[in-house]
XYZ file of C-alpha atoms in Angstrom:
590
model
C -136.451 32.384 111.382
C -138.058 34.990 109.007
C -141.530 34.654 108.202
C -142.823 32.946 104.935
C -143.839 34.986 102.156
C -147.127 34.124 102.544
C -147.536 35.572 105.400
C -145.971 38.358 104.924
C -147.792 39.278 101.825
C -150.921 38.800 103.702
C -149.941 41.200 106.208
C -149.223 43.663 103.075
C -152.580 43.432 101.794
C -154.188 43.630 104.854
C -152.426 46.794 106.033
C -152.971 48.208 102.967
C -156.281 47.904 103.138
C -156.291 49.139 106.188
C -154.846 52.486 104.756
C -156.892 52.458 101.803
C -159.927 52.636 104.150
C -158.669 55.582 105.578
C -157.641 57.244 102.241
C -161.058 56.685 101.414
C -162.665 58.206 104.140
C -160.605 61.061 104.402
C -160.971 62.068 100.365
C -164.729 61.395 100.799
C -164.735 64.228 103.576
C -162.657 66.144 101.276
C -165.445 65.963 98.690
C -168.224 66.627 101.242
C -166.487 70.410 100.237
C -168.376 70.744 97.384
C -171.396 72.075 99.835
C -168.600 74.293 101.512
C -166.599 74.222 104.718
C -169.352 73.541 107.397
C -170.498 71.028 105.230
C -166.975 69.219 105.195
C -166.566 69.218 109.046
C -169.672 67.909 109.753
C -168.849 65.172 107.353
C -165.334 64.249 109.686
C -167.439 64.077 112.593
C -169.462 60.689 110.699
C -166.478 59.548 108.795
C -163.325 60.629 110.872
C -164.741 59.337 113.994
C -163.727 56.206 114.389
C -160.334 56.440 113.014
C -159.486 58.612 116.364
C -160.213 56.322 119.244
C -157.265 54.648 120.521
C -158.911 51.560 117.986
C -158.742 53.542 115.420
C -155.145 55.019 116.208
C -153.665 51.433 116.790
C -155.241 50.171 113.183
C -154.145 53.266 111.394
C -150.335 53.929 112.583
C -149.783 50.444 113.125
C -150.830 49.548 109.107
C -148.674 52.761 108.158
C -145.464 51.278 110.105
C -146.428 47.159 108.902
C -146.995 48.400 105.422
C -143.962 50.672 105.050
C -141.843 47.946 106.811
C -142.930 45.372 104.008
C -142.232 48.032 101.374
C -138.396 48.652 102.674
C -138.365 44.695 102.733
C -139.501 44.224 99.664
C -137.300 46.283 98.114
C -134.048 44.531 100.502
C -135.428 40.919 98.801
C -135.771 42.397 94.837
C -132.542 41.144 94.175
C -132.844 43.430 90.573
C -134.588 46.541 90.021
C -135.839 45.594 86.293
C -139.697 45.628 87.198
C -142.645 46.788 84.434
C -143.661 49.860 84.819
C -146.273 49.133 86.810
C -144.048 47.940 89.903
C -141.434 50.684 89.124
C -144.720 53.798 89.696
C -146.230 51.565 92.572
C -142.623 51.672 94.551
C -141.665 54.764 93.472
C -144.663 56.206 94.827
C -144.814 54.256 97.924
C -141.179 55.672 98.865
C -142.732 58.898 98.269
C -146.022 58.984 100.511
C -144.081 59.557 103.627
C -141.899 61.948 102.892
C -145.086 63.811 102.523
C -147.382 62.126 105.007
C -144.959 63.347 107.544
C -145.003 66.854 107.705
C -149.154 66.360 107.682
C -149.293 64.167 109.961
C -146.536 66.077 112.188
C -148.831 69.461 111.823
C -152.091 67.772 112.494
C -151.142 64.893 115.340
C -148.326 66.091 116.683
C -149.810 69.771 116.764
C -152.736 68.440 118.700
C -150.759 66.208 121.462
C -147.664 69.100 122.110
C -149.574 71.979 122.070
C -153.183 71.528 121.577
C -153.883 72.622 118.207
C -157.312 71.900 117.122
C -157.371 69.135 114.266
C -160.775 70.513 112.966
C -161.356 71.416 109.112
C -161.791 75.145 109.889
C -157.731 75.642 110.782
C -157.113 72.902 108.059
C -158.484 74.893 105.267
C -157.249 78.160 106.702
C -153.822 76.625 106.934
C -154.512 75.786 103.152
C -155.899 79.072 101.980
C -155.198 81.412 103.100
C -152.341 84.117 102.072
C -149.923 82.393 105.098
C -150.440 78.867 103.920
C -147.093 79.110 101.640
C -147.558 75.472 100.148
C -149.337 73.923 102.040
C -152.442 73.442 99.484
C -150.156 72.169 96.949
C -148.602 69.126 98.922
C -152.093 68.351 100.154
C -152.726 67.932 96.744
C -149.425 65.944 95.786
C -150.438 63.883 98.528
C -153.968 62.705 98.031
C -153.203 61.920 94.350
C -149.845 59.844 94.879
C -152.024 57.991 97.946
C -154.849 57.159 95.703
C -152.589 56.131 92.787
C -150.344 53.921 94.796
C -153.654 52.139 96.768
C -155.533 51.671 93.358
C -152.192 50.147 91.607
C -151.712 47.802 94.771
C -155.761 46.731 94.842
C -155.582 46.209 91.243
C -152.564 43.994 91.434
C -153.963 42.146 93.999
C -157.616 41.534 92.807
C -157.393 41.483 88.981
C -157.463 37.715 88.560
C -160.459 37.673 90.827
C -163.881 37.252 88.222
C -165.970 39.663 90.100
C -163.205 41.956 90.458
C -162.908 41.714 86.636
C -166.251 41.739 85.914
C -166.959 45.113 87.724
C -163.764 46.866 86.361
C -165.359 49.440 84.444
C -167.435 50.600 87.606
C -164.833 50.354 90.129
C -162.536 52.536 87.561
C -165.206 54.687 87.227
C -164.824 55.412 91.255
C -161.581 55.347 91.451
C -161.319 58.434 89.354
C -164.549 60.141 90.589
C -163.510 59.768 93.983
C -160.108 61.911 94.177
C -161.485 64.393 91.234
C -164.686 65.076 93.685
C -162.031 65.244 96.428
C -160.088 68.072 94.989
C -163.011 69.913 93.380
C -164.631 70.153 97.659
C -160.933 71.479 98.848
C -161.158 73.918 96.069
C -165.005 75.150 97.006
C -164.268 74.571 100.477
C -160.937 76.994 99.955
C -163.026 79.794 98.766
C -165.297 79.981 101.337
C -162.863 79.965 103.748
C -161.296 82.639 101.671
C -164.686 84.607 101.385
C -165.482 84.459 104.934
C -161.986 86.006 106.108
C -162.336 88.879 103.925
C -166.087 89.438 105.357
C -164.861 89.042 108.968
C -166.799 86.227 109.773
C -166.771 85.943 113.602
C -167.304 81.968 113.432
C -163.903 81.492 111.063
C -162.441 83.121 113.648
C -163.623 81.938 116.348
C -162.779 78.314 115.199
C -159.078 79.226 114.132
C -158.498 81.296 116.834
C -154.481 80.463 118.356
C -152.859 82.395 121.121
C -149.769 83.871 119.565
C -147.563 82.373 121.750
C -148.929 79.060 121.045
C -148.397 79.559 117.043
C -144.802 80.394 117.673
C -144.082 77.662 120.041
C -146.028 75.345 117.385
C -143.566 76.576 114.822
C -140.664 76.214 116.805
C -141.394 73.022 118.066
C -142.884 71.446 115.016
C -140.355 71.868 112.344
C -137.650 70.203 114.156
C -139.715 67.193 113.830
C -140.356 67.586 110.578
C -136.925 67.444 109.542
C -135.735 64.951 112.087
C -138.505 62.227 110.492
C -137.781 63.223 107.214
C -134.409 62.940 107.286
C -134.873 59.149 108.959
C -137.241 58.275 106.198
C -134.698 59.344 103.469
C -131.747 57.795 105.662
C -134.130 54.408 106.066
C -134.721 54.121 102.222
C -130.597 55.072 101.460
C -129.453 52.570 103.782
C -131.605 49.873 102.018
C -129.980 50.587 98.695
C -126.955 50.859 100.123
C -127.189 47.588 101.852
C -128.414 45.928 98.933
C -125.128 47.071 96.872
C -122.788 45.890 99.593
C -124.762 42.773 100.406
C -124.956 41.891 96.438
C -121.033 42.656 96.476
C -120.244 40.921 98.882
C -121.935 37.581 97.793
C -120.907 37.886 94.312
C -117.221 37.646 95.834
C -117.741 35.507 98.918
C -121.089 33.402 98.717
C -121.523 33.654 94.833
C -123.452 30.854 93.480
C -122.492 29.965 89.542
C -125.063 28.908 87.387
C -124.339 27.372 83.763
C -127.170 27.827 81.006
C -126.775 24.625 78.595
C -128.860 24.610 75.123
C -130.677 27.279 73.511
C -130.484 29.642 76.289
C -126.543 29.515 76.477
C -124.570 31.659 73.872
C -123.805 29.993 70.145
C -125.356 26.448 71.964
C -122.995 26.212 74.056
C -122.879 27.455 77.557
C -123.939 30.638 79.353
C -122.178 31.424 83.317
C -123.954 33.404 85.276
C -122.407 34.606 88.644
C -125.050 35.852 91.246
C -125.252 36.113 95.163
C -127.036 33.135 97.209
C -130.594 33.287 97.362
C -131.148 34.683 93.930
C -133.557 32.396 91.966
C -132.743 30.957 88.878
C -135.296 33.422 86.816
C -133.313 36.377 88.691
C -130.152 35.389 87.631
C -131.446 34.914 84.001
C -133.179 38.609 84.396
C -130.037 39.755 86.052
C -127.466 38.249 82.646
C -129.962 39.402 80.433
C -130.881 35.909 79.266
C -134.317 35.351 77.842
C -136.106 33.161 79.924
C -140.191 32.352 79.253
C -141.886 33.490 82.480
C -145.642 33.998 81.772
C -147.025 34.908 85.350
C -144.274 37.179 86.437
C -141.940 35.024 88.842
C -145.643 34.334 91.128
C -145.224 30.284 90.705
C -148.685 30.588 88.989
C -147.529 28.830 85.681
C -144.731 26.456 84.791
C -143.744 28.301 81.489
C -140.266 28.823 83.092
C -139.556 25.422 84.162
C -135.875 23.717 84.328
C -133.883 20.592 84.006
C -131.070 20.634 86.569
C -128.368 19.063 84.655
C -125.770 19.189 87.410
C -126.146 20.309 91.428
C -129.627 18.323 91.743
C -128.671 16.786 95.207
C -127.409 20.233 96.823
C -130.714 21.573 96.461
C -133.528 22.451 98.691
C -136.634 20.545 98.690
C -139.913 22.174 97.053
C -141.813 24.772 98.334
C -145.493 24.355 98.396
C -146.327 26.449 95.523
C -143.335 25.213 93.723
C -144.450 21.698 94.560
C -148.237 21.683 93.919
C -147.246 23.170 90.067
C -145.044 20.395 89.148
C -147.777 17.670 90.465
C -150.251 19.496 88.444
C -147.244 19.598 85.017
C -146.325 15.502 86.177
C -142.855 17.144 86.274
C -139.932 14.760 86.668
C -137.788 14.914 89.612
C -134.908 17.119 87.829
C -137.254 19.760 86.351
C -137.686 22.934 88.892
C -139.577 26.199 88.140
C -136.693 28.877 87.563
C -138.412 31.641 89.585
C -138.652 29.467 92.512
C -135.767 27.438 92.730
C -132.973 29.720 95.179
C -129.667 27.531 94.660
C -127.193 27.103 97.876
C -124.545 25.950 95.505
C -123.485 25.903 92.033
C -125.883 24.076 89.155
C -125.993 23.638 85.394
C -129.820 23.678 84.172
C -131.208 23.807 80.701
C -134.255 26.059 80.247
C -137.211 23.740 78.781
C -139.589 25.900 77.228
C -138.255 28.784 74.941
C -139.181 32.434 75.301
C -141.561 33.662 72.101
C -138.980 36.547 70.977
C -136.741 34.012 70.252
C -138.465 30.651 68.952
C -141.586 31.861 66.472
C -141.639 29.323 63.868
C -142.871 25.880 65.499
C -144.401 23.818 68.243
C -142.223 23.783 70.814
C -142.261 20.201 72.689
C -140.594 20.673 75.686
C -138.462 17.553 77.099
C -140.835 16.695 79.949
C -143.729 15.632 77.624
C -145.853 18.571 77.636
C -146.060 21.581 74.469
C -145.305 24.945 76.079
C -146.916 27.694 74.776
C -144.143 30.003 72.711
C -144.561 32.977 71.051
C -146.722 35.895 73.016
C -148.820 35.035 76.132
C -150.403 36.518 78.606
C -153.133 35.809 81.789
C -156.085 37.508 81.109
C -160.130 37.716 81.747
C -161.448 35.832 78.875
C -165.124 34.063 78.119
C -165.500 30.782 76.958
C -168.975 29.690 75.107
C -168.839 25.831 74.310
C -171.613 24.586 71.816
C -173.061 21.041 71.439
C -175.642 19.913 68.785
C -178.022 17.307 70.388
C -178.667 13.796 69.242
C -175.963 13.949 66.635
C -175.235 10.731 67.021
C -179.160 9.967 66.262
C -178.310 12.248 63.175
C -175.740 10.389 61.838
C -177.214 6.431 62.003
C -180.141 8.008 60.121
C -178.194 8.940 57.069
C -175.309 7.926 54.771
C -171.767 9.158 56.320
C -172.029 11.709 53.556
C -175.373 13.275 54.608
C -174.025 12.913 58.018
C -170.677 14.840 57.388
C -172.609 17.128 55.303
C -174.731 18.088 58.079
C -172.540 18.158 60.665
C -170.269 20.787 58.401
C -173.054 23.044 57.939
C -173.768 23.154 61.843
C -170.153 23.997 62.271
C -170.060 26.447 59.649
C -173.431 28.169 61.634
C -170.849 28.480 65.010
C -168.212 29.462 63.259
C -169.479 32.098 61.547
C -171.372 33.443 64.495
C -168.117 33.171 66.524
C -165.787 35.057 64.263
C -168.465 37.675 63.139
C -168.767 38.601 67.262
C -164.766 38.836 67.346
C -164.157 35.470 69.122
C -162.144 32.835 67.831
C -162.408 28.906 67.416
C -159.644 26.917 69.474
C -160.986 23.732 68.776
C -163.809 21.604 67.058
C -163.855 18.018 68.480
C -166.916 16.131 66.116
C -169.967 18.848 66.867
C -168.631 20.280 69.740
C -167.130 23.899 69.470
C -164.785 25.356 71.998
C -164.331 29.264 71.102
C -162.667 31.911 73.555
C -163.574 35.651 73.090
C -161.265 38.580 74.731
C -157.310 38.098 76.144
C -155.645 39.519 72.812
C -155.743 43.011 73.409
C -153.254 44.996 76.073
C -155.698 45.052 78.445
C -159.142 42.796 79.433
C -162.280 45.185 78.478
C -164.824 42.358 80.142
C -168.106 44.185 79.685
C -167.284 44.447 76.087
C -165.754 40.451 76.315
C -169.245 39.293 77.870
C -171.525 41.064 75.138
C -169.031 39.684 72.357
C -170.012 35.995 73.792
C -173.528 36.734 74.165
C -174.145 37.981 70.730
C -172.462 35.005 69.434
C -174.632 33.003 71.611
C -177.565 34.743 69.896
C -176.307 34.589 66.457
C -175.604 30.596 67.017
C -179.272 30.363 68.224
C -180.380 31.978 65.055
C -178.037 30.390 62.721
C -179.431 26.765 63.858
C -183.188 27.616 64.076
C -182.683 29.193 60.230
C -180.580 25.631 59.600
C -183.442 23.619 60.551
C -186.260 25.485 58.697
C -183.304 25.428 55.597
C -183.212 21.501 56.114
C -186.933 20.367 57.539
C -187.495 18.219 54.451
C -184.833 16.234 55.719
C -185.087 16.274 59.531
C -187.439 14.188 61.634
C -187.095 17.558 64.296
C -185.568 20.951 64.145
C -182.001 20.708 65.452
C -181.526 21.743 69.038
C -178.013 22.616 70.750
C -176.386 23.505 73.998
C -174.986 26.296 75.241
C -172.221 27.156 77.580
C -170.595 30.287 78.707
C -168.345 31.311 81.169
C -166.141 34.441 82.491
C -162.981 33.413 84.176
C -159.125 33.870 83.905
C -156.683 31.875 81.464
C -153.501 31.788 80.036
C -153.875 33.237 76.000
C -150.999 32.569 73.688
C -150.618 30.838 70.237
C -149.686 27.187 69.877
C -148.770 24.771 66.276
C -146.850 24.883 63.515
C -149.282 27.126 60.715
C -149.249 30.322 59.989
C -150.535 32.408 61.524
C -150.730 30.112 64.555
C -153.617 29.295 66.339
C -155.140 30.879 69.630
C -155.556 28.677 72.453
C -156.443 29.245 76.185
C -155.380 27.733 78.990
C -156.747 26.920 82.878
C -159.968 25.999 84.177
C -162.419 28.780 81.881
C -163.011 25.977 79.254
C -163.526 23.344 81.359
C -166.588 24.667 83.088
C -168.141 26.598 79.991
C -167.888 22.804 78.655
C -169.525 21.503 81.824
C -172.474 24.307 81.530
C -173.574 23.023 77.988
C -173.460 19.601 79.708
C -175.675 20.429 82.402
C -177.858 21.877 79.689
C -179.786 18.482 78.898
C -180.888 18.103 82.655
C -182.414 21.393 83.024
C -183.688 21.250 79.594
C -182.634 24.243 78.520
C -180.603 25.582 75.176
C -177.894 27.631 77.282
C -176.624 28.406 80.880
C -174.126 31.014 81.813
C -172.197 31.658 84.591
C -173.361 34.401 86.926
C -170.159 35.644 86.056
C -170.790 36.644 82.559
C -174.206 38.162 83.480
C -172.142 40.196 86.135
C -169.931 41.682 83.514
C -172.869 42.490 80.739
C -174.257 44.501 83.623
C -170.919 46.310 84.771
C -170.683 47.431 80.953
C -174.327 49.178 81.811
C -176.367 47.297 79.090
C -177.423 44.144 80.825
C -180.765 43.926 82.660
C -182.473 45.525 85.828
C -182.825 43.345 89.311
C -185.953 43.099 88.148
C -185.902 41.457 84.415
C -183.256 39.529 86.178
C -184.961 37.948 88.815
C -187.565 36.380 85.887
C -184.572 34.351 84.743
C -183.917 31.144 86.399
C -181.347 31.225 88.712
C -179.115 27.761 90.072
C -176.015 26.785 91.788
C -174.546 23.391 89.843
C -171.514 21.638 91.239
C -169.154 21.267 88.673
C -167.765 17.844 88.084
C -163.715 17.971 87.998
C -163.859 21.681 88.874
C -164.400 20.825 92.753
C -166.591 23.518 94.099
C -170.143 25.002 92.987
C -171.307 27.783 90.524
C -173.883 30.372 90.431
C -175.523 30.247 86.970
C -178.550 31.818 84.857
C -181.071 29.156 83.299
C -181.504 30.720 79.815
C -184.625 28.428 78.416
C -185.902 30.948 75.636
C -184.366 33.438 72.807
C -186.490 36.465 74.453
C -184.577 35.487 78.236
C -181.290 35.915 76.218
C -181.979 39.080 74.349
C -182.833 40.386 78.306
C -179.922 39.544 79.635
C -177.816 41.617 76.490
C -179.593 44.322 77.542
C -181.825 44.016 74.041
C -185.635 45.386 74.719
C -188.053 44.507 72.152
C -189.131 47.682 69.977
């Protein structure tokens, strides 16, 4: 029985990490070059160290053999090579990393075990440099930049629905380009001392370089065979894959083919669409595969339920499902005949009908799909948005003290106040429910900028402040107190896409971001205060550089509030007073 993909993805990330580690280490030694060559070994000796124990040795090959196992798997499951471009640089360059990892590693390891070369900087940078090194230098180079690439797109993959992942993005970019830049700029000064001690003569380059001639040659000799031989396995490895998935599709597609009937709008002229594709392809694959449109939001990952089915035909030759597959369609109150597409693997033939449209295709309405719930259509994404919720106090105090005209007339002015503020900072209003106003600020663009995301929110906070305050002094003649409000905000991921039958059609956001901004302005009137945020938000002012020091931050009130409905606890900033705002946007008076 193969392992689940849980586990196996686990064992990806962690062995990638495990590599990453290295990576980092050995491109942080490489950077130690910038204060020249002695500089850079005495740097291996602290960062090197541990990685060449037999600890060390067992972490490091044994991630490099899980991790390019998984890969070659991966790519034996993918039962299509469409992928974004994204996926299609991440596997490219993961196929490429040994072909060039091996004759490194062959020269280094291999050249210390057979014949006792020593592994130290000095010969590393001589084999680099100097006129003999042929090319050398420039697959060093290759290497470290295809490494870094490949373990930055797999981190990011992996941790960019995370909030303080998100909320540190700029910084974290920030060293992820410093780090490989500084690396190549210490090779290069470390290279030219190296090259300016050889032509002095220097007795220590020497010295530390020194190899019997016999040794060199029998190095040589003995090396390159190896070289090739692993090479040549590699390339042999990643052709046999490909060539395994081409028979193993062809053979399915003639002997174990599975037939799969589209009915409604998915099928051609409304009728119906066949699709002939090997067992064990999902039902998004084969839609992928025919080039049907099929709404997927979240990629295939069982995260959303935007490519949900009704099987029409085949329902009792199915497999049970899966865990993720289950918990989404408790959470959607699915029937028993809808199935998400991308994780539904048919044994035998089916006819389903896909429920929710794809936005290229259906852009004029509200789609209601047939098991009760509106899909979003049109464009949609997940992305790092902030939600800021507003409540005016006592309204209902408000309104039994004047005619339902005063009343409305008040409340419209208050709404006007967020509005305003909320648009004029670049968010938008999803929803106004009597005086409470849900807006959502970021997820629109191609890609999240949350610094920018947080400081949008907080000046609207600010601006909402202000706009009431001004309200009240406009209206005191007629109020018994100055208004007063509550404010919630809150960084976290959702699902962005239009919804309704205007145009243009509305923004709305989906998931659990809302909810808790909502519950923050609730949990406003018991620590009698005009607005909380989420420590969250704070975090991503201050990755944009503009937010406060530890200091100024430590002056604001700090909490931890169970959310009700959310199920877990969240670290928040008690903002009581206009001035503990303006601190936290990074806004110094004068």
């Amino acid at each position: 029985m193969r392992p689940p993909a849980p586990v196996l993805a686990r064992l990806r990330i962690i062995s990638g990490i495990i590599l990453f580690l290295y990576a980092s280490c050995h491109f942080l030694t490489h950077a130690s070059g910038i204060l020249t060559a002695p500089a850079m070994e005495a740097t291996s000796r602290v960062l090197l160290v541990p990685w060449k124990g037999w600890i060390g040795h067992t972490a490091l090959y044994g991630a490099f053999t899980v991790h390019a196992a998984l890969g070659l798997h991966a790519l034996w499951r993918r039962r299509h090579l469409r992928m974004s471009a994204v996926e299609a640089w991440q596997l490219g360059l993961g196929l490429l990393i040994p072909l060039i990892v091996i004759r490194h590693a062959v020269s280094v390891r291999l050249g210390e075990m057979l014949y006792g070369l020593d592994d130290s900087y000095w010969r590393l940078l001589a084999g680099y440099w100097l006129p003999e090194a042929g090319i050398n230098l420039f697959l060093q180079l290759l290497l470290l930049v295809v490494v870094w690439v490949h373990g930055c797109i797999g981190l990011y993959r992996w941790l960019r629905f995370k909030t303080w992942f998100m909320a540190r993005s700029h910084l974290l970019l920030v060293a992820a380009c410093l780090v490989p830049v500084l690396a190549v700029i210490g090779i290069a000064i470390a290279g030219a001392d190296i090259q300016a001690r050889a032509a002095a003569g220097d007795p220590e380059l020497a010295r530390m370089t020194a190899v019997a001639p016999e040794v060199a040659a029998a190095a040589r000799a003995g090396l390159g065979p190896w070289v090739e031989c692993l090479t040549g396995a590699w390339v042999l490895l990643v052709g046999g894959v490909l060539a395994g998935r081409l028979l193993r599709d062809g053979h399915a597609r003639h002997f174990r083919a599975v037939r799969i009937r589209y009915a409604g709008p998915a099928a051609a002229d409304g009728g119906e669409t066949v699709v002939t594709v090997p067992r064990g392809w999902s039902v998004l694959e084969a839609s992928l595969s025919a080039r049907i449109p099929h709404a997927s939001i979240c990629g295939g990952q069982g995260r959303c339920s935007t490519c949900r089915v009704r099987v029409l035909d085949g329902r009792d030759q199915l497999p049970p499902p899966r865990a993720v597959e289950a918990e989404m369609l408790r959470r959607i109150r699915a029937p028993g005949d809808v199935r998400l597409a991308c994780q539904l693997r048919p044994p035998s033939d089916l006819t389903v009908q896909p429920l929710i449209p794809p936005g290229a295709r259906f852009t004029g309405a509200l789609v209601e799909d047939r098991t009760g719930a509106a899909g979003l259509v049109g464009h949609a994404r997940e992305a790092m948005v902030v939600a800021l919720f507003t409540d005016l106090r006592a309204s209902t105090r408000l309104a039994a003290e004047r005619t339902a005209y005063d009343a409305l007339y008040l409340i419209e002015r208050y709404v006007d106040v967020v509005t305003e503020a909320v648009t004029a900072a670049g968010g938008r209003v999803t929803g106004i429910a009597g005086d409470g106003v849900m807006s959502v600020f970021g997820g629109t663009g191609p890609v999240d900028d949350v610094p920018a995301t947080c400081r949008a929110a907080l000046a609207a906070a600010a601006a909402i402040w202000d706009g009431v305050e001004a309200l009240s002094a406009e209206l005191r003649h007629e109020l018994d107190a100055p208004l007063r409000i509550g404010i919630g905000v809150h960084l976290g991921p959702s699902v962005v896409g239009t919804t309704g039958v205007t145009a243009p059609r509305p923004i709305q956001f989906l998931g659990d971001t809302g909810n808790v901004a909502a519950r923050l302005e609730e949990a406003t009137k018991a620590e009698r205060c005009t607005l909380i945020l989420s420590e969250a938000t704070v975090a991503g002012v201050v990755a944009g550089g503009r937010g406060p020091g530890p200091a100024e931050l430590g002056r604001i009130g700090h909490r931890v509030l169970d959310i009700r409905g959310r199920g877990g606890a969240i670290a928040v900033r008690i903002v009581a007073t206009r001035a503990e705002l303006d601190v936290i946007r990074g806004h110094r008076p004068g």
